Tab-separated table of C-alpha atoms and ligand atoms in Angstrom:
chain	number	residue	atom	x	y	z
A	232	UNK	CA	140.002	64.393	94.168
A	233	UNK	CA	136.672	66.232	94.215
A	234	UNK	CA	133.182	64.873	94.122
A	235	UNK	CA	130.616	66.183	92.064
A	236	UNK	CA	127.052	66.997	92.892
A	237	UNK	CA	124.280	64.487	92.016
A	238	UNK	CA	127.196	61.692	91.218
A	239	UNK	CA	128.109	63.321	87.694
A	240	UNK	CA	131.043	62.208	86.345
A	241	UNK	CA	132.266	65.438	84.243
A	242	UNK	CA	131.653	69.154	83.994
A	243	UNK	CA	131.219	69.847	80.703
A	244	UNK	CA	131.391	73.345	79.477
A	245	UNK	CA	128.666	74.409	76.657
A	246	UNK	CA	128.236	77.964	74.738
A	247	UNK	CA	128.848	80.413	72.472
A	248	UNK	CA	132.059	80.893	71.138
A	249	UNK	CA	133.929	83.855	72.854
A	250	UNK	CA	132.453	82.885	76.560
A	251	UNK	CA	135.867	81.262	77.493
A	252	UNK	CA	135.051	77.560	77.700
A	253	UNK	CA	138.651	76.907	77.194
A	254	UNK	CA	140.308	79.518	79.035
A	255	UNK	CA	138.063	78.804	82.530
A	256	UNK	CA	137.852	75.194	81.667
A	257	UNK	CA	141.772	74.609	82.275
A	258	UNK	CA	141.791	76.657	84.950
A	259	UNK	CA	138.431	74.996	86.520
A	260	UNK	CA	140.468	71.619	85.719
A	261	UNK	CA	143.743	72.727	87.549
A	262	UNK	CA	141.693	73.479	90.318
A	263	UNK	CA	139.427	70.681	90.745
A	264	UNK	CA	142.809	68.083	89.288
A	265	UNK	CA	140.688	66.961	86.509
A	266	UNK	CA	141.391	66.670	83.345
A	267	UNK	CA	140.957	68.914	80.743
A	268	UNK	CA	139.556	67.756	77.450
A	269	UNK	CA	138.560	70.360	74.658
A	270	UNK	CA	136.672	69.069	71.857
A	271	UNK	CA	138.173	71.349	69.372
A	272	UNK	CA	141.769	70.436	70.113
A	273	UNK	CA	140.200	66.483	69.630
A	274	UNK	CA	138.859	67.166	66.174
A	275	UNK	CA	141.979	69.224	65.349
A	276	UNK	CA	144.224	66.067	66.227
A	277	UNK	CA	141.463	64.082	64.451
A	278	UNK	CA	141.867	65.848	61.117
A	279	UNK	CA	145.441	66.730	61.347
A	280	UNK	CA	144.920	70.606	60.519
A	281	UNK	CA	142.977	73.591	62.025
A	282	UNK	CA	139.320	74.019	61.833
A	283	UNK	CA	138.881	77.053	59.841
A	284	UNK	CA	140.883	75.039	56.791
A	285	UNK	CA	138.882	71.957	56.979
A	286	UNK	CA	135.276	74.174	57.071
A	287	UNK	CA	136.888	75.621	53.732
A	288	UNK	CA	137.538	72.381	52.481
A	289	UNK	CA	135.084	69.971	53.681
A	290	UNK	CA	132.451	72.194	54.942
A	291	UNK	CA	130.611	72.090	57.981
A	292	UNK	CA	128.595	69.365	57.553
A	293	UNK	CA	131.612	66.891	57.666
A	294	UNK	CA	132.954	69.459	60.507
A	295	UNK	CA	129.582	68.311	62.251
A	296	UNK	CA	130.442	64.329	61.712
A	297	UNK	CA	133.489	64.682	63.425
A	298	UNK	CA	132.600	66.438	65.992
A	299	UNK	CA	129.847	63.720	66.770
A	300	UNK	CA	132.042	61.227	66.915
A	301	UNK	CA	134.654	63.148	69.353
A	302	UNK	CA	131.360	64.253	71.671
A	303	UNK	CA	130.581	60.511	71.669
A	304	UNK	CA	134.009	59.643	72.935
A	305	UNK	CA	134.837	62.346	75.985
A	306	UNK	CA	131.467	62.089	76.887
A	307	UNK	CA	131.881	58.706	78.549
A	308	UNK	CA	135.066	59.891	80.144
A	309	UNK	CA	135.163	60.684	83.760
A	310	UNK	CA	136.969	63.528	86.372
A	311	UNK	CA	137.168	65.986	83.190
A	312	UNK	CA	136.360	69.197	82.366
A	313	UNK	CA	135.398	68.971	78.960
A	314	UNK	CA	135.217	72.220	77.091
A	315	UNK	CA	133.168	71.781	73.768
A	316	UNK	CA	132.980	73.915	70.387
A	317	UNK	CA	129.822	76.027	70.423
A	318	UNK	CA	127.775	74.120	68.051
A	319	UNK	CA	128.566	71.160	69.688
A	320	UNK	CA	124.736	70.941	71.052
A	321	UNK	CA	123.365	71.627	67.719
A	322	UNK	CA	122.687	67.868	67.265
A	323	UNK	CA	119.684	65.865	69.270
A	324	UNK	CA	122.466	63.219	69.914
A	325	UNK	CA	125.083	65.633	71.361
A	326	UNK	CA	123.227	67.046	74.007
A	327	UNK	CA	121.861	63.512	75.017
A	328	UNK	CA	125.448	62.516	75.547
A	329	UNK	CA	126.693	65.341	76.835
A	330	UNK	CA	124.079	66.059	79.520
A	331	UNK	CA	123.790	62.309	80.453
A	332	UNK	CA	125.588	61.825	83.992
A	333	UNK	CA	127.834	65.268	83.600
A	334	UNK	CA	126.799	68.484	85.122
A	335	UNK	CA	126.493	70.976	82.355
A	336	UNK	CA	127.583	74.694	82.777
A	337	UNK	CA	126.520	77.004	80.043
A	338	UNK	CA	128.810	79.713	79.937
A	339	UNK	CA	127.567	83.056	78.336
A	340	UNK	CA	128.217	86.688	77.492
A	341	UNK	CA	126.548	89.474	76.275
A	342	UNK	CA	126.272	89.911	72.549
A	343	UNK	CA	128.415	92.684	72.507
A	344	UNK	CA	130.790	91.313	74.550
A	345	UNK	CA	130.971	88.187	72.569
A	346	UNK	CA	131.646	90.398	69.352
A	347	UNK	CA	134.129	92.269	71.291
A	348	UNK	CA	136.251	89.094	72.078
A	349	UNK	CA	135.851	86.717	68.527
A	350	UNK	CA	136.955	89.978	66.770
A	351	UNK	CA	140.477	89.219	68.021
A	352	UNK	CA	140.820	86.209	66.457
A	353	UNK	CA	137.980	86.210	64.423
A	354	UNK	CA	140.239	84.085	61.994
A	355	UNK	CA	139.917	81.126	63.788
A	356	UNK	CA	136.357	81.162	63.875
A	357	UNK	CA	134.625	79.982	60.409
A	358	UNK	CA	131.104	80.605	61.158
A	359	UNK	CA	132.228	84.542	61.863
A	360	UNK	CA	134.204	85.063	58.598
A	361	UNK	CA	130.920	86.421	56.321
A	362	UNK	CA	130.657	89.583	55.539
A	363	UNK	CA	127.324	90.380	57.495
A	364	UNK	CA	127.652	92.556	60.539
A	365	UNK	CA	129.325	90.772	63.358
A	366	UNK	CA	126.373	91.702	66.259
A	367	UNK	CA	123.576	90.570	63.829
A	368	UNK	CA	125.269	87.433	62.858
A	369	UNK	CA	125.680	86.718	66.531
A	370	UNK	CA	122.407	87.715	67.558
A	371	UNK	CA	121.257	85.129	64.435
A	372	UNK	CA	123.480	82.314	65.785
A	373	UNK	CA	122.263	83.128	69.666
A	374	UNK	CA	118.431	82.881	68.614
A	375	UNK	CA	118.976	79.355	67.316
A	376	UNK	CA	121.659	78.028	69.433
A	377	UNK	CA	119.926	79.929	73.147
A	378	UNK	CA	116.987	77.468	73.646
A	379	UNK	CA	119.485	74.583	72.560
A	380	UNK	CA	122.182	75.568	75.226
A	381	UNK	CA	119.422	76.562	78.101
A	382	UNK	CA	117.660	72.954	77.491
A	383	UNK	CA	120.649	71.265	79.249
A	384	UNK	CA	122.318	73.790	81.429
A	385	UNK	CA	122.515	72.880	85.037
A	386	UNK	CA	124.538	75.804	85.513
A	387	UNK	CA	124.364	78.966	84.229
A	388	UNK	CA	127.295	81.515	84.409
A	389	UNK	CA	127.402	85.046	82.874
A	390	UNK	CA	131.101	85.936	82.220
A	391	UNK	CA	130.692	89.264	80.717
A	392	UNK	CA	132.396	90.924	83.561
A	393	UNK	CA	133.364	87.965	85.915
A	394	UNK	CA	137.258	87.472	86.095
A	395	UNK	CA	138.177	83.941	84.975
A	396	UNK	CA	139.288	83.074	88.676
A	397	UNK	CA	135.418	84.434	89.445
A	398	UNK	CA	133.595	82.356	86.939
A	399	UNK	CA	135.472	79.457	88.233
A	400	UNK	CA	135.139	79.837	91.871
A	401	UNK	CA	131.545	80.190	91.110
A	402	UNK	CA	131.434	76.869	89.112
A	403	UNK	CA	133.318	75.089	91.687
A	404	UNK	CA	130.737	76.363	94.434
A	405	UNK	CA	127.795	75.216	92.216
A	406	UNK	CA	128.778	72.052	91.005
A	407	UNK	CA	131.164	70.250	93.714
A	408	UNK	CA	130.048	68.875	96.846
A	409	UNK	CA	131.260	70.137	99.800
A	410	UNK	CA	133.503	67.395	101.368
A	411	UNK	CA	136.817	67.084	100.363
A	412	UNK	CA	138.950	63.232	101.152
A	413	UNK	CA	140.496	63.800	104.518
A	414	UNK	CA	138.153	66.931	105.044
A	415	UNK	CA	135.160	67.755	107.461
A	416	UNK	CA	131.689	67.903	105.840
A	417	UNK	CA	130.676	70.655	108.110
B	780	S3P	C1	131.938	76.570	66.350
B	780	S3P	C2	132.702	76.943	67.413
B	780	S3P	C3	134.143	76.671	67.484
B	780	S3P	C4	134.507	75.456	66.618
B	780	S3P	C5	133.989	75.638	65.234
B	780	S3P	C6	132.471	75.799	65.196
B	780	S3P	C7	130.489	76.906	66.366
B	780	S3P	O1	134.525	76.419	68.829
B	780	S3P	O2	134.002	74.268	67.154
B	780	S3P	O3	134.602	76.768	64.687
B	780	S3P	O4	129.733	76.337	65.578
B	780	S3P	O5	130.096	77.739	67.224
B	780	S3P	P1	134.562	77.572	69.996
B	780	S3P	O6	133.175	77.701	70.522
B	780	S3P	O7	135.487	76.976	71.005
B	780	S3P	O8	135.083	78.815	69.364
């Protein structure tokens, strides 16, 4: 098992949807053997049906609720990678708890690129269903959410054009100390 920098006890991932906090999250967890927890999948389980449907349903605000109460729970846990929903850090609370004794990577992407990949499946993703043109409404979700995501980012890491393996080699580098059990520290 690993040790990470500073004595955190997770690396949680933070950021806009479409800058692969679940796809280099289990991959940063396979290589570190941590755990992988993703918020989403914890609400999902929570409510017993997909996002997008309970949004419709419920709305966001509840959305928000439940989310708080699944960021309260992983954020306690230890030797995870937790992946979280982008709006995750829109509440005060949330970001207390999740930057509190974890090392915090804030994945991005370019606008463009982020467009580029939530088109896909831009089903799945409530907040892009409107009608309003997908690089404005990111651009409008990025000027509110930026500041929120940069205020507890230990770790920044641009994954426009960085391979997964790359972004997660790069996260390991920053965020793990170098000494593994049984290992040399020099
Ligand atoms: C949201 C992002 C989604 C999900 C929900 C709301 C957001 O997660 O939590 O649709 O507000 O940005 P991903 O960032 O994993 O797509």
């Amino acid at each position: 098992m690993v040790t990470l920098r500073d004595g955190k006890r997770n690396i949680v991932l933070i950021g806009f949807m479409g800058c692969g906090k679940t796809t280099i999250g289990r991959q940063l967890a396979s290589r570190l053997d941590f755990g992988f927890t993703d918020t989403d999948a914890l609400i999902e389980a929570r409510i017993g049906g997909s996002i997008p449907e309970f949004f419709a349903s419920q709305g966001e605000s509840a959305f928000r609720e439940i989310e708080h109460e699944v960021v309260s729970k992983v954020a306690s846990l230890a030797n995870q990678v937790i992946a979280t929903g982008g709006g995750a850090v829109l509440r005060d609370d949330n970001r207390a708890l999740l930057s509190s004794d974890n090392t915090v990577v804030w994945l991005t992407a370019r606008p463009d690129v982020v467009v580029a990949r939530t088109e896909r499946r831009r089903g799945a993703r409530p907040l892009l269903t409107t009608d309003e043109d997908p690089l404005e409404r990111v651009l409008r979700i990025l000027s509110i959410r930026g500041p929120l995501y940069q205020s507890i980012a230990d770790v920044i890491i641009d994954t426009s054009d960085r391979p997964v393996h790359r972004a997660v080699g790069d996260i390991v580098r920053k965020c793990i100390l170098p000494f593994r059990s049984g290992g040399s520290t020099k």
